[in-house]
Amino acid sequence: MQEPPKSPDEAQKRALETRLRAALSGIIDPRTGKDVLTGGLVTGHAVRMTDTGAKATITLELPGGPGQQNDRLSAEIEEVVRGIDGIADVSIVQTSHRAAPKSPAPKPAGGHSNPLGLGGKTAEEERPIPGVKHVIAIASGKGGVGKSTLAANLAAAFAQAGFRTGIVDADISGPSLPVLFGLKGRGEFRDGKIQPMEAHGVKAMSIGLLVSEEKAVAWRGPMVMGAVRQLFTDVHWGDLDILFVDTPPGTGDAHLTLLQKIPVSGAVIISTPQEMALADVRRGAALFTSMDTPVLGIVENMAWLTLPDGSRQKLFGEGGVARTAEALGLDMLATLPLEPAIATASDAGRPYVLEAPHSDSAGVIRDIAVQIAAKLALVPGGGDA
Ligand SMILES: Nc1ncnc2c1ncn2[C@@H]1O[C@H](COP(=O)(O)OP(=O)(O)OP(=O)(O)O)[C@@H](O)[C@H]1O
């Protein structure tokens, strides 16, 4: 059962969320005859109370990407939400890259707020992660562009530099931290809390260590949101300077939960230079901006492959990430090459910054870490600059 609201703002927010859901469930996708909530086109929805009024953010996953029918539906959703009494502003964020769930979601065993079946408190009961100074989301619009690799390497670089560091793998549909960090076994539960594992001086927890992939893949909406929240609130993180979050690709429920329930200090977006990936960078940046989360910068990955003769082959085009960063007014933090040794180190459970600390790429990753620490005014050893 839901707890009583703690303030008039909270009560108004809940009332608006109920109105928002009701409005969305009245919008029918003519292709399926289902409403946009039941049909899964709306992958996330949230209401935030701001100084200028209530703001609704809706994430949509429209089949087949841009097209007349999708544009019409998106415009209709925006218009309907804009018309809700009490909503002052609306942001619509579209994505088209999330894989469809393989089977219908099972009924949650312990209620949506506790899909991991833990005894911990709910997020609303207290500050979500006491002791953690900064949560940094590593995000990408498109899958397979190196988000998890960057998150793991940045975490290792921060720990190596003397920061108390953690990493959460919140990619419900394809957790990769267990492999990247060489984590074995399952999460250990003590007093209703999960103990994080530790590797390379980093506290680590992955949804992949708590539930089977088949189970997690079948989850939708509220189950995903509950599980993501629990990775923060029900894990015994202790005192940390920085906690990296490897987010799922795209812009869906997991991102909205993260941004709504957890105090995220900033996001780093990673992309390859491909046009397709860049379109998703713009959507990702739009989502973070709409939720008032600063984007600390963009990292370009797999920019070139060094050939045996020393020349550089630009596999996915050139300059696109820098142009996108400039157009969005965001900092370009670094460019990394496609380097087979990075993949080999990852597969062996060793972040490349530790495996080949003197390589150019390790230097580039450490430099990204320095830039992030500077932006957060963090200094090693628990102090602030
Ligand atoms: N700079 C790089 N050079 C070589 N291989 C890389 C590089 N960056 C990432 N890879 C490899 O590319 C693959 C995808 O990387 P990764 O899993 O980090 O991407 P992702 O964006 O997190 O993907 P997902 O969407 O599945 O979460 C992995 O096999 C990884 O080892």
CSV table of C-alpha atoms and ligand atoms in Angstrom, one decimal:
chain,number,residue,atom,x,y,z
A,1,MET,CA,0.0,0.0,0.0
A,2,GLN,CA,1.2,3.5,-0.8
A,3,GLU,CA,2.3,5.7,2.2
A,4,PRO,CA,0.4,8.9,2.9
A,5,PRO,CA,2.0,11.9,1.2
A,6,LYS,CA,4.5,13.9,3.4
A,7,SER,CA,3.7,17.4,2.0
A,8,PRO,CA,1.1,19.2,-0.1
A,9,ASP,CA,3.6,19.1,-3.0
A,10,GLU,CA,3.8,15.4,-2.7
A,11,ALA,CA,0.0,15.0,-2.6
A,12,GLN,CA,-0.3,17.2,-5.7
A,13,LYS,CA,2.4,15.3,-7.5
A,14,ARG,CA,0.6,12.0,-6.8
A,15,ALA,CA,-2.7,13.4,-7.9
A,16,LEU,CA,-1.1,14.6,-11.1
A,17,GLU,CA,0.6,11.2,-11.7
A,18,THR,CA,-2.8,9.5,-11.4
A,19,ARG,CA,-4.3,12.0,-13.9
A,20,LEU,CA,-1.3,11.5,-16.2
A,21,ARG,CA,-1.7,7.7,-16.1
A,22,ALA,CA,-5.5,8.0,-16.7
A,23,ALA,CA,-4.9,10.4,-19.7
A,24,LEU,CA,-2.2,8.1,-21.2
A,25,SER,CA,-4.5,5.1,-20.9
A,26,GLY,CA,-7.0,6.9,-23.0
A,27,ILE,CA,-4.7,7.3,-26.0
A,28,ILE,CA,-5.0,4.4,-28.4
A,29,ASP,CA,-2.3,3.3,-30.9
A,30,PRO,CA,-4.4,2.6,-34.0
A,31,ARG,CA,-1.9,0.0,-35.2
A,32,THR,CA,-2.5,-2.3,-32.2
A,33,GLY,CA,-5.8,-1.1,-30.8
A,34,LYS,CA,-4.1,-0.9,-27.4
A,35,ASP,CA,-3.6,2.1,-25.3
A,36,VAL,CA,-0.1,3.5,-25.2
A,37,LEU,CA,0.5,2.3,-21.6
A,38,THR,CA,-0.8,-1.2,-22.0
A,39,GLY,CA,0.9,-1.5,-25.4
A,40,GLY,CA,4.2,-0.6,-23.9
A,41,LEU,CA,4.8,2.5,-26.1
A,42,VAL,CA,5.2,4.7,-23.0
A,43,THR,CA,8.3,3.3,-21.3
A,44,GLY,CA,8.3,5.8,-18.5
A,45,HIS,CA,6.4,8.7,-17.1
A,46,ALA,CA,7.1,11.1,-14.3
A,47,VAL,CA,5.8,14.3,-12.7
A,48,ARG,CA,8.2,16.7,-11.0
A,49,MET,CA,7.3,19.7,-9.0
A,50,THR,CA,9.5,22.7,-10.0
A,51,ASP,CA,9.5,26.4,-9.2
A,52,THR,CA,7.6,27.1,-12.4
A,53,GLY,CA,4.9,24.4,-11.8
A,54,ALA,CA,4.5,20.7,-12.4
A,55,LYS,CA,6.5,19.2,-15.2
A,56,ALA,CA,5.7,15.9,-16.9
A,57,THR,CA,8.4,13.8,-18.6
A,58,ILE,CA,7.2,10.9,-20.9
A,59,THR,CA,9.6,8.5,-22.5
A,60,LEU,CA,8.3,6.7,-25.6
A,61,GLU,CA,9.6,3.7,-27.4
A,62,LEU,CA,8.0,3.9,-30.9
A,63,PRO,CA,8.3,0.9,-33.1
A,64,GLY,CA,10.4,1.4,-36.2
A,65,GLY,CA,11.7,4.9,-35.2
A,66,PRO,CA,10.7,8.1,-36.9
A,67,GLY,CA,7.7,8.0,-39.2
A,68,GLN,CA,4.4,9.7,-39.8
A,69,GLN,CA,2.3,7.5,-37.5
A,70,ASN,CA,4.8,7.7,-34.7
A,71,ASP,CA,5.1,11.5,-35.0
A,72,ARG,CA,1.3,11.8,-34.9
A,73,LEU,CA,1.1,9.6,-31.9
A,74,SER,CA,3.9,11.5,-30.1
A,75,ALA,CA,2.2,14.8,-30.9
A,76,GLU,CA,-1.1,13.5,-29.6
A,77,ILE,CA,0.5,12.3,-26.4
A,78,GLU,CA,2.1,15.7,-25.9
A,79,GLU,CA,-1.1,17.5,-26.6
A,80,VAL,CA,-3.2,15.4,-24.2
A,81,VAL,CA,-0.6,15.6,-21.4
A,82,ARG,CA,-0.3,19.4,-21.9
A,83,GLY,CA,-4.1,19.6,-21.5
A,84,ILE,CA,-4.0,18.0,-18.0
A,85,ASP,CA,-5.1,20.5,-15.5
A,86,GLY,CA,-2.1,21.3,-13.3
A,87,ILE,CA,0.6,20.3,-15.7
A,88,ALA,CA,2.7,23.3,-16.7
A,89,ASP,CA,5.2,21.8,-19.0
A,90,VAL,CA,5.8,18.5,-20.9
A,91,SER,CA,8.9,16.8,-22.2
A,92,ILE,CA,8.6,13.9,-24.6
A,93,VAL,CA,11.7,11.8,-25.1
A,94,GLN,CA,11.7,9.2,-27.8
A,95,THR,CA,13.7,6.1,-28.2
A,96,SER,CA,13.4,3.1,-30.5
A,97,HIS,CA,16.2,0.9,-29.4
A,98,ARG,CA,15.0,-1.2,-26.5
A,99,ALA,CA,14.5,-4.8,-27.3
A,100,ALA,CA,11.0,-6.0,-26.9
A,101,PRO,CA,10.4,-8.2,-23.8
A,102,LYS,CA,10.5,-11.8,-24.6
A,103,SER,CA,7.4,-12.7,-22.5
A,104,PRO,CA,4.8,-10.9,-20.5
A,105,ALA,CA,5.8,-9.6,-17.1
A,106,PRO,CA,5.1,-11.9,-14.2
A,107,LYS,CA,3.0,-10.5,-11.3
A,108,PRO,CA,5.4,-9.1,-8.7
A,109,ALA,CA,5.9,-11.3,-5.7
A,110,GLY,CA,6.4,-8.7,-3.1
A,111,GLY,CA,4.8,-5.6,-4.7
A,112,HIS,CA,6.4,-3.4,-7.3
A,113,SER,CA,8.4,-1.5,-4.7
A,114,ASN,CA,10.3,-4.7,-3.7
A,115,PRO,CA,11.0,-6.9,-6.7
A,116,LEU,CA,14.2,-8.2,-5.3
A,117,GLY,CA,12.3,-9.5,-2.3
A,118,LEU,CA,14.4,-7.6,0.3
A,119,GLY,CA,13.4,-6.4,3.8
A,120,GLY,CA,14.8,-2.9,3.4
A,121,LYS,CA,13.0,0.3,3.7
A,122,THR,CA,11.4,2.0,0.7
A,123,ALA,CA,13.0,5.0,-1.0
A,124,GLU,CA,10.4,7.4,0.4
A,125,GLU,CA,11.3,6.6,4.0
A,126,GLU,CA,14.8,8.2,4.1
A,127,ARG,CA,17.4,9.9,2.0
A,128,PRO,CA,18.1,7.3,-0.6
A,129,ILE,CA,21.9,6.7,-0.2
A,130,PRO,CA,23.4,8.3,2.9
A,131,GLY,CA,27.2,8.4,2.8
A,132,VAL,CA,27.4,8.6,-1.0
A,133,LYS,CA,28.6,12.0,-2.2
A,134,HIS,CA,28.0,11.8,-5.9
A,135,VAL,CA,26.1,9.4,-8.2
A,136,ILE,CA,27.3,9.6,-11.8
A,137,ALA,CA,25.3,8.0,-14.6
A,138,ILE,CA,27.1,6.6,-17.6
A,139,ALA,CA,24.7,6.6,-20.4
A,140,SER,CA,24.3,6.0,-24.1
A,141,GLY,CA,21.3,6.2,-26.3
A,142,LYS,CA,22.4,3.2,-28.3
A,143,GLY,CA,23.6,-0.3,-27.1
A,144,GLY,CA,27.0,-1.7,-27.6
A,145,VAL,CA,28.9,1.6,-27.8
A,146,GLY,CA,31.1,1.0,-24.8
A,147,LYS,CA,29.1,2.3,-21.9
A,148,SER,CA,29.8,-0.6,-19.5
A,149,THR,CA,33.5,-0.6,-20.5
A,150,LEU,CA,33.8,3.2,-19.7
A,151,ALA,CA,31.9,2.8,-16.4
A,152,ALA,CA,34.1,0.0,-15.3
A,153,ASN,CA,37.3,1.8,-16.3
A,154,LEU,CA,36.3,5.1,-14.8
A,155,ALA,CA,35.5,3.3,-11.5
A,156,ALA,CA,38.9,1.6,-11.5
A,157,ALA,CA,40.7,4.9,-12.3
A,158,PHE,CA,38.9,6.7,-9.5
A,159,ALA,CA,39.7,4.0,-7.0
A,160,GLN,CA,43.3,3.9,-8.2
A,161,ALA,CA,43.5,7.7,-7.6
A,162,GLY,CA,42.4,7.2,-4.0
A,163,PHE,CA,38.7,8.0,-4.2
A,164,ARG,CA,36.2,5.8,-2.3
A,165,THR,CA,34.4,4.4,-5.4
A,166,GLY,CA,31.4,2.2,-6.2
A,167,ILE,CA,29.8,1.0,-9.3
A,168,VAL,CA,26.2,-0.2,-9.9
A,169,ASP,CA,25.2,-2.1,-13.0
A,170,ALA,CA,21.6,-1.1,-13.5
A,171,ASP,CA,21.3,-2.6,-17.0
A,172,ILE,CA,18.4,-5.0,-16.3
A,173,SER,CA,18.3,-6.3,-19.8
A,174,GLY,CA,21.9,-7.2,-20.1
A,175,PRO,CA,24.1,-6.8,-17.0
A,176,SER,CA,27.8,-6.9,-17.9
A,177,LEU,CA,29.6,-5.9,-14.7
A,178,PRO,CA,30.0,-9.4,-13.4
A,179,VAL,CA,32.2,-10.2,-16.5
A,180,LEU,CA,33.9,-6.8,-16.7
A,181,PHE,CA,34.9,-6.9,-13.0
A,182,GLY,CA,35.4,-10.6,-12.7
A,183,LEU,CA,32.7,-10.9,-10.0
A,184,LYS,CA,31.6,-14.4,-9.0
A,185,GLY,CA,28.9,-15.8,-6.8
A,186,ARG,CA,25.7,-14.1,-5.8
A,187,GLY,CA,25.0,-11.0,-3.8
A,188,GLU,CA,25.1,-11.7,-0.1
A,189,PHE,CA,22.1,-10.6,2.1
A,190,ARG,CA,22.7,-9.5,5.6
A,191,ASP,CA,20.0,-7.9,7.8
A,192,GLY,CA,17.8,-7.3,4.8
A,193,LYS,CA,20.6,-5.4,3.0
A,194,ILE,CA,22.8,-6.6,0.1
A,195,GLN,CA,26.5,-6.5,0.7
A,196,PRO,CA,28.3,-5.0,-2.3
A,197,MET,CA,31.1,-7.1,-3.7
A,198,GLU,CA,34.6,-5.6,-4.0
A,199,ALA,CA,37.0,-5.8,-7.0
A,200,HIS,CA,39.9,-3.6,-8.0
A,201,GLY,CA,39.3,-1.4,-4.9
A,202,VAL,CA,35.8,-0.7,-6.1
A,203,LYS,CA,32.5,-1.7,-4.3
A,204,ALA,CA,30.3,-3.2,-7.0
A,205,MET,CA,26.8,-4.5,-7.4
A,206,SER,CA,25.0,-5.7,-10.4
A,207,ILE,CA,21.4,-6.7,-11.0
A,208,GLY,CA,23.0,-9.7,-12.7
A,209,LEU,CA,24.3,-10.9,-9.3
A,210,LEU,CA,20.8,-10.8,-7.7
A,211,VAL,CA,18.4,-12.2,-10.3
A,212,SER,CA,18.6,-14.5,-13.3
A,213,GLU,CA,18.8,-12.8,-16.7
A,214,GLU,CA,15.6,-14.6,-17.9
A,215,LYS,CA,13.7,-13.2,-14.9
A,216,ALA,CA,15.0,-9.7,-15.3
A,217,VAL,CA,14.4,-9.6,-19.0
A,218,ALA,CA,10.7,-10.4,-18.5
A,219,TRP,CA,10.3,-7.4,-16.1
A,220,ARG,CA,8.6,-4.3,-17.3
A,221,GLY,CA,7.7,-0.9,-16.0
A,222,PRO,CA,7.2,-0.8,-12.3
A,223,MET,CA,9.3,-4.0,-11.7
A,224,VAL,CA,12.3,-2.4,-13.4
A,225,MET,CA,11.8,0.8,-11.5
A,226,GLY,CA,11.6,-1.0,-8.2
A,227,ALA,CA,14.7,-3.1,-8.9
A,228,VAL,CA,16.8,-0.1,-9.9
A,229,ARG,CA,15.8,1.8,-6.8
A,230,GLN,CA,16.7,-1.1,-4.6
A,231,LEU,CA,20.2,-1.4,-6.1
A,232,PHE,CA,20.8,2.0,-4.4
A,233,THR,CA,18.7,2.0,-1.3
A,234,ASP,CA,19.0,-1.7,-0.3
A,235,VAL,CA,22.7,-2.1,-0.9
A,236,HIS,CA,25.0,-1.4,2.0
A,237,TRP,CA,27.3,1.1,0.2
A,238,GLY,CA,28.9,2.8,3.2
A,239,ASP,CA,30.8,6.0,2.6
A,240,LEU,CA,31.7,6.7,-1.0
A,241,ASP,CA,33.0,9.7,-2.9
A,242,ILE,CA,31.5,8.6,-6.1
A,243,LEU,CA,29.2,5.9,-7.3
A,244,PHE,CA,29.1,5.2,-11.0
A,245,VAL,CA,25.9,3.8,-12.6
A,246,ASP,CA,26.1,1.7,-15.8
A,247,THR,CA,22.6,2.5,-17.1
A,248,PRO,CA,20.7,0.4,-19.7
A,249,PRO,CA,20.9,1.7,-23.3
A,250,GLY,CA,18.1,4.1,-24.4
A,251,THR,CA,15.8,6.2,-22.3
A,252,GLY,CA,13.3,4.3,-20.4
A,253,ASP,CA,11.9,3.3,-17.0
A,254,ALA,CA,15.3,2.7,-15.4
A,255,HIS,CA,16.6,6.2,-16.3
A,256,LEU,CA,13.5,7.9,-15.0
A,257,THR,CA,13.6,6.0,-11.7
A,258,LEU,CA,17.2,6.8,-11.4
A,259,LEU,CA,16.7,10.5,-12.0
A,260,GLN,CA,13.5,10.7,-9.9
A,261,LYS,CA,14.5,8.7,-6.9
A,262,ILE,CA,18.2,9.0,-6.6
A,263,PRO,CA,20.2,12.3,-6.3
A,264,VAL,CA,22.2,12.0,-9.5
A,265,SER,CA,25.0,14.6,-9.7
A,266,GLY,CA,25.6,14.3,-13.4
A,267,ALA,CA,25.7,12.1,-16.5
A,268,VAL,CA,28.4,11.2,-18.9
A,269,ILE,CA,27.2,10.2,-22.3
A,270,ILE,CA,29.2,7.9,-24.5
A,271,SER,CA,28.8,7.4,-28.3
A,272,THR,CA,30.5,6.1,-31.4
A,273,PRO,CA,30.7,8.5,-34.3
A,274,GLN,CA,27.9,6.7,-36.2
A,275,GLU,CA,24.9,8.9,-37.2
A,276,MET,CA,22.5,6.5,-35.7
A,277,ALA,CA,24.3,6.7,-32.4
A,278,LEU,CA,24.4,10.5,-32.5
A,279,ALA,CA,20.6,10.8,-32.8
A,280,ASP,CA,20.4,8.8,-29.6
A,281,VAL,CA,22.9,11.0,-27.9
A,282,ARG,CA,20.6,13.9,-28.6
A,283,ARG,CA,17.7,12.0,-27.0
A,284,GLY,CA,19.7,11.0,-24.0
A,285,ALA,CA,20.9,14.5,-23.4
A,286,ALA,CA,17.3,15.8,-23.7
A,287,LEU,CA,16.2,13.3,-21.1
A,288,PHE,CA,18.8,14.4,-18.6
A,289,THR,CA,18.3,18.0,-19.3
A,290,SER,CA,14.5,17.7,-18.9
A,291,MET,CA,15.1,16.1,-15.4
A,292,ASP,CA,17.5,18.9,-14.5
A,293,THR,CA,20.5,16.5,-14.3
A,294,PRO,CA,23.7,18.1,-15.8
A,295,VAL,CA,25.4,16.3,-18.5
A,296,LEU,CA,29.1,16.5,-17.6
A,297,GLY,CA,30.2,15.7,-21.1
A,298,ILE,CA,30.4,13.3,-24.0
A,299,VAL,CA,33.0,10.6,-24.7
A,300,GLU,CA,33.6,9.4,-28.2
A,301,ASN,CA,34.5,5.7,-28.4
A,302,MET,CA,35.8,3.5,-31.2
A,303,ALA,CA,36.8,6.6,-33.2
A,304,TRP,CA,39.5,4.8,-35.1
A,305,LEU,CA,41.4,1.5,-35.5
A,306,THR,CA,45.2,1.7,-35.8
A,307,LEU,CA,46.3,-0.5,-38.7
A,308,PRO,CA,49.5,-2.5,-38.8
A,309,ASP,CA,51.2,0.3,-40.8
A,310,GLY,CA,50.3,2.8,-38.1
A,311,SER,CA,47.6,4.6,-40.1
A,312,ARG,CA,44.2,5.2,-38.5
A,313,GLN,CA,41.1,3.8,-40.1
A,314,LYS,CA,38.0,5.8,-39.1
A,315,LEU,CA,35.4,3.0,-39.1
A,316,PHE,CA,32.3,5.0,-38.2
A,317,GLY,CA,33.0,8.5,-39.8
A,318,GLU,CA,34.7,11.5,-38.3
A,319,GLY,CA,33.9,14.5,-36.2
A,320,GLY,CA,30.2,13.7,-35.6
A,321,VAL,CA,30.5,13.4,-31.8
A,322,ALA,CA,32.4,16.7,-31.5
A,323,ARG,CA,29.8,18.4,-33.7
A,324,THR,CA,26.9,17.0,-31.7
A,325,ALA,CA,28.6,18.0,-28.4
A,326,GLU,CA,29.0,21.6,-29.8
A,327,ALA,CA,25.4,21.7,-31.0
A,328,LEU,CA,24.2,20.7,-27.6
A,329,GLY,CA,26.5,23.0,-25.8
A,330,LEU,CA,28.2,20.0,-24.0
A,331,ASP,CA,31.9,19.3,-23.3
A,332,MET,CA,33.7,16.8,-25.3
A,333,LEU,CA,35.6,14.9,-22.6
A,334,ALA,CA,37.7,12.6,-24.7
A,335,THR,CA,38.1,10.3,-27.8
A,336,LEU,CA,39.0,6.7,-27.4
A,337,PRO,CA,40.1,4.4,-30.3
A,338,LEU,CA,38.8,0.9,-31.0
A,339,GLU,CA,41.5,-1.1,-29.4
A,340,PRO,CA,41.2,-4.9,-29.4
A,341,ALA,CA,43.2,-5.1,-26.2
A,342,ILE,CA,40.5,-3.1,-24.4
A,343,ALA,CA,37.9,-5.8,-25.2
A,344,THR,CA,40.4,-8.6,-24.3
A,345,ALA,CA,41.0,-7.0,-20.9
A,346,SER,CA,37.3,-6.6,-20.3
A,347,ASP,CA,36.6,-10.2,-21.2
A,348,ALA,CA,39.2,-11.2,-18.7
A,349,GLY,CA,37.6,-9.2,-15.9
A,350,ARG,CA,40.3,-6.6,-15.7
A,351,PRO,CA,39.6,-2.9,-16.5
A,352,TYR,CA,42.1,-1.7,-19.2
A,353,VAL,CA,43.4,1.2,-17.0
A,354,LEU,CA,44.8,-1.5,-14.6
A,355,GLU,CA,45.7,-4.0,-17.3
A,356,ALA,CA,47.7,-1.6,-19.4
A,357,PRO,CA,48.2,1.5,-17.2
A,358,HIS,CA,50.9,3.0,-19.5
A,359,SER,CA,48.9,2.7,-22.7
A,360,ASP,CA,47.6,5.9,-24.4
A,361,SER,CA,44.0,4.8,-23.9
A,362,ALA,CA,44.5,4.2,-20.1
A,363,GLY,CA,45.9,7.8,-20.0
A,364,VAL,CA,42.8,9.1,-21.8
A,365,ILE,CA,40.5,7.3,-19.4
A,366,ARG,CA,42.4,8.7,-16.4
A,367,ASP,CA,42.1,12.2,-18.0
A,368,ILE,CA,38.3,11.7,-18.2
A,369,ALA,CA,38.4,10.8,-14.5
A,370,VAL,CA,40.4,14.0,-13.7
A,371,GLN,CA,37.8,16.1,-15.6
A,372,ILE,CA,34.9,14.5,-13.8
A,373,ALA,CA,36.6,15.0,-10.4
A,374,ALA,CA,37.2,18.6,-11.2
A,375,LYS,CA,33.6,19.2,-12.3
A,376,LEU,CA,32.4,17.7,-9.0
A,377,ALA,CA,35.2,19.5,-7.0
A,378,LEU,CA,36.2,16.1,-5.5
A,379,VAL,CA,39.6,15.4,-4.1
A,380,PRO,CA,40.9,12.0,-3.1
A,381,GLY,CA,40.6,10.9,0.6
A,382,GLY,CA,37.0,12.0,1.2
A,383,GLY,CA,37.4,15.8,1.0
A,384,ASP,CA,36.1,18.3,-1.5
A,385,ALA,CA,38.2,20.8,-3.4
B,1,LIG,N1,37.4,1.3,-27.2
B,1,LIG,C1,37.1,0.0,-27.4
B,1,LIG,N2,37.9,-0.8,-28.1
B,1,LIG,C2,37.6,-2.1,-28.3
B,1,LIG,N3,36.6,-2.8,-27.8
B,1,LIG,C3,35.7,-2.0,-27.1
B,1,LIG,C4,35.9,-0.6,-26.8
B,1,LIG,N4,34.9,-0.2,-26.1
B,1,LIG,C5,34.1,-1.2,-25.9
B,1,LIG,N5,34.5,-2.3,-26.5
B,1,LIG,C6,33.9,-3.7,-26.6
B,1,LIG,O1,32.7,-3.5,-27.3
B,1,LIG,C7,31.7,-4.3,-26.7
B,1,LIG,C8,30.5,-3.5,-26.2
B,1,LIG,O2,31.0,-2.7,-25.2
B,1,LIG,P1,30.1,-2.4,-23.8
B,1,LIG,O3,29.6,-3.7,-23.3
B,1,LIG,O4,31.0,-1.6,-22.9
B,1,LIG,O5,29.0,-1.5,-24.5
B,1,LIG,P2,27.6,-1.1,-23.8
B,1,LIG,O6,27.3,0.2,-24.5
B,1,LIG,O7,27.7,-1.1,-22.4
B,1,LIG,O8,26.7,-2.2,-24.3
B,1,LIG,P3,25.2,-2.7,-23.8
B,1,LIG,O9,24.3,-1.9,-24.5
B,1,LIG,O10,25.2,-4.1,-24.2
B,1,LIG,O11,25.2,-2.4,-22.3
B,1,LIG,C9,32.4,-5.1,-25.6
B,1,LIG,O12,32.8,-6.4,-26.2
B,1,LIG,C10,33.6,-4.3,-25.3
B,1,LIG,O13,34.6,-5.1,-24.8
